């Protein structure tokens, strides 16, 4: 007998994996297994999208913000870029979604940075409406957003 997935998701997942490993497909909780697999795929995509948004927020700071913000933003940029590259290495199928969402993610990043700068009293020039970088440029470790 297996644990109900609503009671202990971790134990349920381990039991489902054991059933798969032993070929006991008839004992699988198929409906919930399918739901959890879909949720996992969505989580992977959402995590990559969040990393892209934070990377863009830092890129805004580096390219358009005050130099005082650059040190922290550069560290966060490298970290988020690496997370994105790791995600793409594990799940290359998420690249088209990141590409499709790039402009919308750019606009959100601009909104966030504009609000943060206004709250901090830091001037921020008018930002481009269109994302000034391609996904490939954003992922390129050689890309230095602060270099003008």
PDB file of C-alpha atoms in Angstrom:
ATOM      1  CA  UNK A   1       0.000   0.000   0.000  1.00  0.00           C
ATOM      2  CA  UNK A   2       1.227   3.468  -0.814  1.00  0.00           C
ATOM      3  CA  UNK A   3       0.868   6.707   1.069  1.00  0.00           C
ATOM      4  CA  UNK A   4      -1.718   9.239  -0.090  1.00  0.00           C
ATOM      5  CA  UNK A   5       0.144  12.013  -1.884  1.00  0.00           C
ATOM      6  CA  UNK A   6      -1.793  14.682   0.040  1.00  0.00           C
ATOM      7  CA  UNK A   7      -0.542  13.268   3.345  1.00  0.00           C
ATOM      8  CA  UNK A   8       3.205  13.031   2.624  1.00  0.00           C
ATOM      9  CA  UNK A   9       4.246  14.088  -0.862  1.00  0.00           C
ATOM     10  CA  UNK A  10       7.882  13.100  -0.373  1.00  0.00           C
ATOM     11  CA  UNK A  11       7.104   9.571   0.842  1.00  0.00           C
ATOM     12  CA  UNK A  12       4.456   9.171  -1.872  1.00  0.00           C
ATOM     13  CA  UNK A  13       6.981  10.215  -4.550  1.00  0.00           C
ATOM     14  CA  UNK A  14       9.565   7.756  -3.216  1.00  0.00           C
ATOM     15  CA  UNK A  15       6.977   4.981  -3.259  1.00  0.00           C
ATOM     16  CA  UNK A  16       5.910   5.836  -6.797  1.00  0.00           C
ATOM     17  CA  UNK A  17       9.566   5.767  -7.894  1.00  0.00           C
ATOM     18  CA  UNK A  18      10.023   2.362  -6.257  1.00  0.00           C
ATOM     19  CA  UNK A  19       6.944   1.047  -8.059  1.00  0.00           C
ATOM     20  CA  UNK A  20       8.327   2.317 -11.369  1.00  0.00           C
ATOM     21  CA  UNK A  21      11.754   0.819 -10.636  1.00  0.00           C
ATOM     22  CA  UNK A  22      10.255  -2.590  -9.932  1.00  0.00           C
ATOM     23  CA  UNK A  23       7.922  -2.495 -12.928  1.00  0.00           C
ATOM     24  CA  UNK A  24       4.736  -2.519 -10.836  1.00  0.00           C
ATOM     25  CA  UNK A  25       2.947  -0.113 -13.148  1.00  0.00           C
ATOM     26  CA  UNK A  26      -0.484  -1.412 -12.158  1.00  0.00           C
ATOM     27  CA  UNK A  27       0.076  -0.160  -8.593  1.00  0.00           C
ATOM     28  CA  UNK A  28       0.965   3.399  -9.603  1.00  0.00           C
ATOM     29  CA  UNK A  29      -1.215   6.314  -8.570  1.00  0.00           C
ATOM     30  CA  UNK A  30      -1.438   7.314 -12.235  1.00  0.00           C
ATOM     31  CA  UNK A  31      -3.760  10.299 -11.976  1.00  0.00           C
ATOM     32  CA  UNK A  32      -1.791  11.998  -9.214  1.00  0.00           C
ATOM     33  CA  UNK A  33       1.533  10.985 -10.725  1.00  0.00           C
ATOM     34  CA  UNK A  34       0.559  12.703 -13.980  1.00  0.00           C
ATOM     35  CA  UNK A  35      -0.587  15.794 -12.048  1.00  0.00           C
ATOM     36  CA  UNK A  36       2.649  15.945 -10.074  1.00  0.00           C
ATOM     37  CA  UNK A  37       4.773  15.518 -13.197  1.00  0.00           C
ATOM     38  CA  UNK A  38       2.934  18.424 -14.850  1.00  0.00           C
ATOM     39  CA  UNK A  39       3.395  20.505 -11.698  1.00  0.00           C
ATOM     40  CA  UNK A  40       7.112  19.704 -11.747  1.00  0.00           C
ATOM     41  CA  UNK A  41       7.413  20.847 -15.367  1.00  0.00           C
ATOM     42  CA  UNK A  42       5.588  24.096 -14.541  1.00  0.00           C
ATOM     43  CA  UNK A  43       7.832  24.666 -11.519  1.00  0.00           C
ATOM     44  CA  UNK A  44      10.957  24.239 -13.649  1.00  0.00           C
ATOM     45  CA  UNK A  45       9.611  26.777 -16.165  1.00  0.00           C
ATOM     46  CA  UNK A  46       8.534  29.204 -13.442  1.00  0.00           C
ATOM     47  CA  UNK A  47      11.917  29.006 -11.690  1.00  0.00           C
ATOM     48  CA  UNK A  48      13.698  29.765 -14.958  1.00  0.00           C
ATOM     49  CA  UNK A  49      11.316  32.676 -15.573  1.00  0.00           C
ATOM     50  CA  UNK A  50      12.019  34.107 -12.106  1.00  0.00           C
ATOM     51  CA  UNK A  51      15.752  33.815 -12.681  1.00  0.00           C
ATOM     52  CA  UNK A  52      15.371  35.617 -16.010  1.00  0.00           C
ATOM     53  CA  UNK A  53      13.352  38.416 -14.368  1.00  0.00           C
ATOM     54  CA  UNK A  54      15.939  38.956 -11.618  1.00  0.00           C
ATOM     55  CA  UNK A  55      18.741  38.825 -14.194  1.00  0.00           C
ATOM     56  CA  UNK A  56      16.951  41.536 -16.187  1.00  0.00           C
ATOM     57  CA  UNK A  57      16.365  43.648 -13.064  1.00  0.00           C
ATOM     58  CA  UNK A  58      20.090  43.532 -12.347  1.00  0.00           C
ATOM     59  CA  UNK A  59      20.895  44.256 -15.988  1.00  0.00           C
ATOM     60  CA  UNK A  60      18.743  47.402 -15.726  1.00  0.00           C
ATOM     61  CA  UNK A  61      20.703  48.452 -12.631  1.00  0.00           C
ATOM     62  CA  UNK A  62      24.031  47.805 -14.295  1.00  0.00           C
ATOM     63  CA  UNK A  63      23.221  49.409 -17.634  1.00  0.00           C
ATOM     64  CA  UNK A  64      21.072  52.325 -16.509  1.00  0.00           C
ATOM     65  CA  UNK A  65      21.369  52.706 -12.736  1.00  0.00           C
ATOM     66  CA  UNK A  66      23.683  54.489 -10.356  1.00  0.00           C
ATOM     67  CA  UNK A  67      27.223  53.071 -10.082  1.00  0.00           C
ATOM     68  CA  UNK A  68      26.716  52.534  -6.336  1.00  0.00           C
ATOM     69  CA  UNK A  69      24.322  49.713  -7.208  1.00  0.00           C
ATOM     70  CA  UNK A  70      26.736  47.913  -9.533  1.00  0.00           C
ATOM     71  CA  UNK A  71      28.708  45.669  -7.150  1.00  0.00           C
ATOM     72  CA  UNK A  72      25.735  43.799  -5.723  1.00  0.00           C
ATOM     73  CA  UNK A  73      23.914  43.746  -9.056  1.00  0.00           C
ATOM     74  CA  UNK A  74      26.958  42.224 -10.774  1.00  0.00           C
ATOM     75  CA  UNK A  75      27.090  39.392  -8.223  1.00  0.00           C
ATOM     76  CA  UNK A  76      23.383  38.691  -8.507  1.00  0.00           C
ATOM     77  CA  UNK A  77      23.605  38.838 -12.302  1.00  0.00           C
ATOM     78  CA  UNK A  78      26.313  36.169 -12.345  1.00  0.00           C
ATOM     79  CA  UNK A  79      24.373  33.980  -9.937  1.00  0.00           C
ATOM     80  CA  UNK A  80      21.073  34.209 -11.815  1.00  0.00           C
ATOM     81  CA  UNK A  81      22.775  33.731 -15.168  1.00  0.00           C
ATOM     82  CA  UNK A  82      24.417  30.555 -13.857  1.00  0.00           C
ATOM     83  CA  UNK A  83      21.096  29.291 -12.518  1.00  0.00           C
ATOM     84  CA  UNK A  84      19.507  29.912 -15.904  1.00  0.00           C
ATOM     85  CA  UNK A  85      22.337  28.155 -17.720  1.00  0.00           C
ATOM     86  CA  UNK A  86      22.024  25.191 -15.341  1.00  0.00           C
ATOM     87  CA  UNK A  87      18.261  25.069 -15.914  1.00  0.00           C
ATOM     88  CA  UNK A  88      18.738  25.150 -19.676  1.00  0.00           C
ATOM     89  CA  UNK A  89      21.351  22.390 -19.485  1.00  0.00           C
ATOM     90  CA  UNK A  90      18.904  20.183 -17.564  1.00  0.00           C
ATOM     91  CA  UNK A  91      15.816  21.198 -19.529  1.00  0.00           C
ATOM     92  CA  UNK A  92      16.618  22.673 -22.966  1.00  0.00           C
ATOM     93  CA  UNK A  93      12.912  22.600 -23.820  1.00  0.00           C
ATOM     94  CA  UNK A  94      12.316  25.689 -21.647  1.00  0.00           C
ATOM     95  CA  UNK A  95      14.373  27.948 -23.958  1.00  0.00           C
ATOM     96  CA  UNK A  96      11.472  28.717 -26.365  1.00  0.00           C
ATOM     97  CA  UNK A  97       9.254  29.791 -23.462  1.00  0.00           C
ATOM     98  CA  UNK A  98      11.976  32.029 -22.045  1.00  0.00           C
ATOM     99  CA  UNK A  99      12.448  33.520 -25.501  1.00  0.00           C
ATOM    100  CA  UNK A 100       8.700  34.047 -25.952  1.00  0.00           C
ATOM    101  CA  UNK A 101       8.376  35.665 -22.510  1.00  0.00           C
ATOM    102  CA  UNK A 102      11.485  37.870 -22.795  1.00  0.00           C
ATOM    103  CA  UNK A 103       9.678  41.109 -23.700  1.00  0.00           C
ATOM    104  CA  UNK A 104       7.004  40.694 -21.021  1.00  0.00           C
ATOM    105  CA  UNK A 105       9.682  39.795 -18.464  1.00  0.00           C
ATOM    106  CA  UNK A 106      11.671  42.877 -19.517  1.00  0.00           C
ATOM    107  CA  UNK A 107       8.676  45.139 -18.903  1.00  0.00           C
ATOM    108  CA  UNK A 108       8.133  43.623 -15.446  1.00  0.00           C
ATOM    109  CA  UNK A 109      11.814  44.040 -14.602  1.00  0.00           C
ATOM    110  CA  UNK A 110      11.660  47.694 -15.689  1.00  0.00           C
ATOM    111  CA  UNK A 111       8.584  48.269 -13.529  1.00  0.00           C
ATOM    112  CA  UNK A 112      10.225  46.713 -10.497  1.00  0.00           C
ATOM    113  CA  UNK A 113      13.458  48.650 -10.915  1.00  0.00           C
ATOM    114  CA  UNK A 114      11.628  51.934 -11.541  1.00  0.00           C
ATOM    115  CA  UNK A 115       9.636  51.490  -8.323  1.00  0.00           C
ATOM    116  CA  UNK A 116      12.708  50.441  -6.322  1.00  0.00           C
ATOM    117  CA  UNK A 117      14.727  53.410  -7.586  1.00  0.00           C
ATOM    118  CA  UNK A 118      11.880  55.838  -6.905  1.00  0.00           C
ATOM    119  CA  UNK A 119      11.541  54.512  -3.337  1.00  0.00           C
ATOM    120  CA  UNK A 120      15.284  54.860  -2.784  1.00  0.00           C
ATOM    121  CA  UNK A 121      15.421  58.304  -4.397  1.00  0.00           C
ATOM    122  CA  UNK A 122      17.866  57.026  -7.013  1.00  0.00           C
ATOM    123  CA  UNK A 123      17.462  58.525 -10.481  1.00  0.00           C
ATOM    124  CA  UNK A 124      16.792  56.106 -13.304  1.00  0.00           C
ATOM    125  CA  UNK A 125      16.654  57.330 -16.898  1.00  0.00           C
ATOM    126  CA  UNK A 126      13.806  56.415 -19.205  1.00  0.00           C
ATOM    127  CA  UNK A 127      14.193  52.756 -20.064  1.00  0.00           C
ATOM    128  CA  UNK A 128      13.764  51.284 -23.533  1.00  0.00           C
ATOM    129  CA  UNK A 129      10.342  49.806 -24.215  1.00  0.00           C
ATOM    130  CA  UNK A 130      11.849  46.855 -26.059  1.00  0.00           C
ATOM    131  CA  UNK A 131      14.329  44.602 -24.302  1.00  0.00           C
ATOM    132  CA  UNK A 132      17.759  45.732 -25.510  1.00  0.00           C
ATOM    133  CA  UNK A 133      19.274  42.250 -25.236  1.00  0.00           C
ATOM    134  CA  UNK A 134      18.579  38.886 -26.764  1.00  0.00           C
ATOM    135  CA  UNK A 135      18.295  35.808 -24.604  1.00  0.00           C
ATOM    136  CA  UNK A 136      21.685  34.681 -25.914  1.00  0.00           C
ATOM    137  CA  UNK A 137      23.275  37.973 -24.839  1.00  0.00           C
ATOM    138  CA  UNK A 138      21.703  37.707 -21.401  1.00  0.00           C
ATOM    139  CA  UNK A 139      23.081  34.191 -20.992  1.00  0.00           C
ATOM    140  CA  UNK A 140      26.572  35.080 -22.225  1.00  0.00           C
ATOM    141  CA  UNK A 141      28.982  35.249 -19.247  1.00  0.00           C
ATOM    142  CA  UNK A 142      31.101  37.755 -21.186  1.00  0.00           C
ATOM    143  CA  UNK A 143      28.185  40.207 -21.348  1.00  0.00           C
ATOM    144  CA  UNK A 144      28.885  43.159 -19.057  1.00  0.00           C
ATOM    145  CA  UNK A 145      25.752  45.239 -18.762  1.00  0.00           C
ATOM    146  CA  UNK A 146      27.497  48.143 -17.069  1.00  0.00           C
ATOM    147  CA  UNK A 147      30.025  48.656 -19.845  1.00  0.00           C
ATOM    148  CA  UNK A 148      28.773  51.590 -21.901  1.00  0.00           C
TER     149      UNK A 148
END
